[in-house]
Amino acid sequence: MNINKPVCPKCSSFREITLHLHELSKFCDLINDTRDVYKLLKKKVEICSEAKSASVAKWLMLASQLETVEMNTFRYEEAHVYCDPVADELNSNSAHYSSFATHITRFIFISNALEEAYRLTSGLYEERYVLALKSGPKIKRQRSYSTQAAWLIDEVFSAIEFPDFYFHKVDALLEISSHYKTIFNVGFDVDLEKNREKSRGLSVVRNIRNHIAHAVFPIVENPEFTWEFDDPRIKNMVITLLLRACRVATMNIQILLSIVHNEFKSQDYFYLSEDLDVGEEFQNVCTLQYLKNLHLEQSFGLNESSQWAWRSDVLEG
């Protein structure tokens, strides 16, 4: 598989992933929403906990601020003191495993944010599931919050406006997931080649997350010092898989928020909206439309640097 493809004009229109994560984190803070989470207990649906957009924001903040996870391969080793080749190998291993640990950690942080976003849709699922039972033939109840969210996207909100270029990113993730599946002989509960469900982006991310959670995901050895998978393209493929999964997982959160969010409840939003100079303009820009496109390069942003620049442009205009 050729990972180094020509620059894609669609992909080049995206913000860098860390800024994308930061913008979505700030948006979740502005929402400041809390919703009941439901569970089927003894054939009765009951409230079991609460889900908070602030929790989504915190996990996204960690993912956006993560620089690197450092591995100390010299710990418990002594031969490097008198053998330079051993020191070279340990240094190489440190860079290799630090890279892996960083990408996996960021994906786990984003996955945790996505899990909380699934829980935010729990009440909406119960409401629409009851309506569906009343209006048509009996349908199977989805038990996990992730599959409940997928049902909402496929059966209830399939006509919503998805983030620009979302399915371009999903299809790229499905493509590389197919190669990953073949090389490492791992299982997916979704057809990677033919699935055209609107929720396929949720499904493939869920599968990769489960591979990591169940220790199926491969920790490729350092190609510089091993005969196993010594082709560096294998390592590049796995890291690219994680990068693409991070992007799609973050956009999945945007989609889920768009079907449950209907107002901002934070004090910060009211403070910014009441700004005498740009409050009205802020309200006009910070909307569901911004949520839909906050992954793209643009002049407006919720981060401090973009806010000052945007404010200056509005006042000068």
XYZ file of C-alpha atoms in Angstrom:
317
model
C 0.000 0.000 0.000
C 1.300 3.460 -0.903
C 0.864 5.637 2.212
C 2.627 8.672 0.709
C -0.047 9.792 -1.730
C -0.108 13.214 -3.446
C -1.453 16.085 -1.360
C -5.239 15.909 -1.263
C -7.001 19.303 -1.618
C -9.819 18.147 0.680
C -7.464 16.976 3.415
C -5.307 20.091 3.095
C -8.361 22.213 4.000
C -8.445 20.694 7.503
C -7.051 22.282 10.629
C -4.216 20.343 12.224
C -5.646 17.608 14.437
C -4.553 19.235 17.719
C -6.328 22.507 16.861
C -9.376 20.562 15.690
C -9.470 18.818 19.082
C -8.991 22.089 20.950
C -11.808 23.841 19.064
C -14.218 20.975 19.751
C -13.198 20.956 23.414
C -13.963 24.672 23.711
C -17.300 24.188 21.943
C -18.253 21.437 24.413
C -17.381 23.765 27.288
C -19.681 26.430 25.845
C -22.519 23.898 25.591
C -22.098 22.854 29.248
C -24.950 20.365 28.937
C -25.893 17.490 31.246
C -28.227 14.693 30.166
C -29.659 11.598 31.814
C -28.278 8.233 30.752
C -30.664 5.270 30.576
C -30.204 1.529 30.915
C -32.492 -1.474 30.555
C -32.713 -3.149 33.965
C -35.063 -6.106 34.508
C -37.085 -5.213 31.394
C -37.502 -1.640 32.601
C -35.674 1.402 31.262
C -34.271 3.452 34.125
C -31.950 6.425 34.610
C -28.569 5.071 35.673
C -26.239 8.095 35.511
C -25.528 11.433 33.843
C -23.475 12.370 30.802
C -21.806 15.770 30.544
C -20.472 17.735 27.617
C -17.853 19.068 30.048
C -16.472 15.528 30.362
C -16.192 15.310 26.577
C -14.342 18.639 26.663
C -11.818 17.438 29.255
C -10.826 14.329 27.327
C -10.505 16.358 24.131
C -8.376 18.908 25.971
C -5.975 16.166 27.071
C -5.787 14.865 23.504
C -5.152 18.338 22.080
C -2.423 19.223 24.561
C -0.583 15.903 24.352
C 2.908 16.406 22.929
C 4.683 13.082 23.395
C 4.750 10.019 25.602
C 8.372 9.324 26.485
C 9.686 5.779 26.888
C 12.840 5.134 28.912
C 14.337 2.079 27.215
C 17.566 2.501 29.197
C 15.858 1.616 32.470
C 17.091 -1.737 33.821
C 19.729 -1.960 31.059
C 23.485 -1.701 31.685
C 25.258 -2.943 28.584
C 24.999 0.488 26.916
C 27.593 1.788 29.400
C 30.356 -0.165 27.699
C 28.796 -1.061 24.319
C 27.945 1.711 21.851
C 25.843 -0.517 19.530
C 23.555 -1.361 22.477
C 23.165 2.349 23.224
C 22.266 2.968 19.556
C 19.597 0.262 19.679
C 18.132 1.567 22.936
C 17.965 5.105 21.553
C 16.273 3.823 18.417
C 13.797 1.775 20.470
C 13.023 4.809 22.607
C 12.071 6.913 19.580
C 10.106 4.048 18.043
C 8.010 3.130 21.093
C 7.529 6.753 22.138
C 5.975 7.406 18.744
C 3.637 4.443 19.115
C 2.681 5.296 22.683
C 1.911 8.899 21.757
C -0.447 8.036 18.904
C -2.195 5.290 20.869
C -2.630 7.546 23.913
C -4.144 10.358 21.848
C -6.554 7.915 20.226
C -7.579 6.544 23.642
C -8.249 10.057 24.972
C -10.418 10.843 21.932
C -12.184 7.487 22.240
C -13.058 8.286 25.855
C -14.543 11.599 24.727
C -16.512 9.729 22.057
C -17.835 7.253 24.641
C -19.227 10.141 26.692
C -20.740 11.653 23.541
C -22.515 8.342 22.940
C -23.961 8.571 26.428
C -25.237 12.084 25.709
C -27.514 10.565 23.054
C -29.026 7.965 25.407
C -32.203 9.898 26.194
C -32.751 10.779 22.544
C -32.446 7.095 21.620
C -35.048 6.060 24.196
C -37.438 8.736 22.946
C -37.076 7.836 19.259
C -37.061 4.083 19.926
C -40.452 4.311 21.673
C -41.843 6.346 18.762
C -40.518 3.801 16.275
C -42.184 0.942 18.168
C -45.504 2.773 18.086
C -45.382 3.679 14.416
C -44.198 0.449 12.819
C -43.164 -3.197 13.194
C -41.182 -4.256 16.238
C -37.504 -3.400 15.937
C -34.555 -4.824 17.813
C -33.419 -2.779 20.790
C -29.779 -1.709 20.663
C -28.073 -2.381 23.989
C -24.801 -0.433 23.819
C -24.702 3.358 23.663
C -22.486 3.249 20.578
C -24.904 1.079 18.573
C -27.830 3.174 19.816
C -26.087 6.250 18.412
C -25.452 4.424 15.142
C -29.164 3.569 14.902
C -30.060 7.223 15.412
C -27.745 8.259 12.590
C -28.888 5.528 10.183
C -32.613 5.465 10.907
C -33.610 8.820 12.415
C -31.144 11.531 11.415
C -29.793 10.168 8.131
C -30.743 13.436 6.402
C -28.643 15.677 8.670
C -25.801 17.699 7.228
C -22.619 15.802 7.963
C -19.348 17.707 8.430
C -17.751 18.675 5.135
C -15.530 15.908 3.719
C -16.547 13.568 6.551
C -17.148 10.572 4.305
C -13.917 11.312 2.441
C -12.098 10.783 5.741
C -14.223 7.755 6.648
C -13.536 6.037 3.330
C -9.803 6.688 3.717
C -9.939 5.080 7.171
C -11.891 2.094 5.830
C -9.314 1.652 3.067
C -6.333 1.533 5.398
C -8.292 -0.576 7.924
C -8.733 -3.204 5.202
C -4.934 -3.435 4.742
C -4.435 -3.499 8.519
C -6.993 -6.321 8.820
C -5.216 -8.388 6.148
C -1.706 -7.894 7.486
C -2.473 -8.551 11.153
C -5.418 -10.945 10.744
C -7.723 -8.997 13.052
C -11.507 -9.051 13.038
C -14.017 -6.319 12.204
C -17.765 -6.569 12.697
C -18.278 -4.176 9.790
C -17.718 -4.760 6.075
C -14.723 -2.549 5.299
C -15.189 -2.679 1.522
C -18.944 -2.530 0.909
C -20.555 -0.898 3.945
C -22.464 2.232 2.917
C -24.313 2.893 6.164
C -24.187 6.500 7.309
C -22.851 5.232 10.662
C -19.903 3.334 9.169
C -17.494 5.934 10.547
C -18.687 5.171 14.080
C -18.407 1.422 13.492
C -14.820 1.334 12.231
C -13.584 3.614 15.037
C -15.368 1.423 17.584
C -13.636 -1.661 16.188
C -10.170 -0.103 16.376
C -10.880 1.100 19.907
C -11.911 -2.447 20.878
C -8.716 -3.869 19.368
C -6.705 -1.633 21.693
C -8.925 -2.299 24.712
C -8.701 -6.078 24.204
C -4.939 -6.073 23.449
C -5.470 -7.191 19.844
C -3.940 -4.049 18.389
C -0.346 -4.746 17.239
C 2.641 -3.103 18.863
C 4.965 -3.295 15.886
C 8.581 -3.864 16.798
C 11.296 -1.414 15.825
C 12.018 -2.062 12.134
C 15.640 -0.940 12.566
C 16.532 -3.761 14.952
C 14.268 -6.720 14.283
C 13.527 -9.228 11.543
C 9.818 -9.242 12.360
C 7.828 -6.736 10.307
C 11.143 -5.067 9.496
C 9.572 -3.165 6.623
C 9.197 0.421 7.958
C 6.104 0.814 5.776
C 4.244 -1.482 8.190
C 4.971 0.868 11.076
C 3.967 3.867 8.951
C 0.728 2.137 8.008
C -0.248 1.481 11.642
C 0.528 5.065 12.681
C -1.423 6.407 9.689
C -4.322 4.178 10.746
C -4.273 5.770 14.201
C -4.040 9.294 12.781
C -7.009 8.716 10.488
C -8.976 7.064 13.303
C -8.320 10.083 15.548
C -9.674 12.451 12.897
C -12.811 10.410 12.183
C -13.481 9.827 15.903
C -13.333 13.582 16.526
C -15.719 14.256 13.641
C -18.027 11.549 15.041
C -18.328 13.654 18.196
C -19.283 16.665 16.072
C -22.085 14.628 14.486
C -23.432 13.320 17.796
C -23.416 16.781 19.360
C -25.302 18.161 16.368
C -28.246 15.817 16.960
C -28.558 16.413 20.727
C -27.376 20.003 21.180
C -29.932 22.819 20.974
C -28.562 25.579 23.207
C -25.520 26.921 25.014
C -25.718 26.872 28.799
C -22.294 28.033 29.994
C -21.563 31.346 31.663
C -18.662 31.839 29.242
C -21.084 31.780 26.310
C -23.329 34.396 27.930
C -20.274 36.519 28.743
C -18.991 36.396 25.158
C -22.479 36.970 23.737
C -22.946 40.124 25.809
C -19.708 41.714 24.622
C -20.707 45.242 23.574
C -18.409 45.246 20.563
C -18.681 41.762 18.996
C -21.263 39.868 21.068
C -23.887 39.785 18.337
C -21.364 38.717 15.713
C -20.110 36.002 18.066
C -23.631 34.585 18.429
C -24.029 34.603 14.659
C -20.832 32.601 14.131
C -20.731 30.254 17.139
C -23.650 28.060 16.037
C -24.387 24.506 14.936
C -22.995 25.529 11.548
C -19.660 26.251 13.216
C -19.832 22.868 14.963
C -20.323 21.272 11.538
C -17.233 22.948 10.085
C -14.905 23.582 13.020
C -12.474 20.995 11.623
C -11.731 23.256 8.631
C -9.258 26.104 8.301
C -11.045 29.439 8.801
C -10.654 32.874 10.349
C -13.005 32.223 13.269
C -11.911 30.051 16.181
C -12.640 29.578 19.880
C -8.964 29.384 20.802
C -7.516 32.600 22.199
C -5.253 33.405 19.248
C -8.058 33.085 16.694
C -10.469 34.970 18.935
C -8.222 38.028 19.136
C -7.567 37.964 15.384
C -11.273 37.522 14.567
C -12.272 40.236 17.030
C -9.822 42.651 15.450
C -11.116 41.872 11.948
C -14.734 42.440 13.029
C -13.958 45.747 14.747
C -11.845 46.994 11.842
C -14.518 45.945 9.342
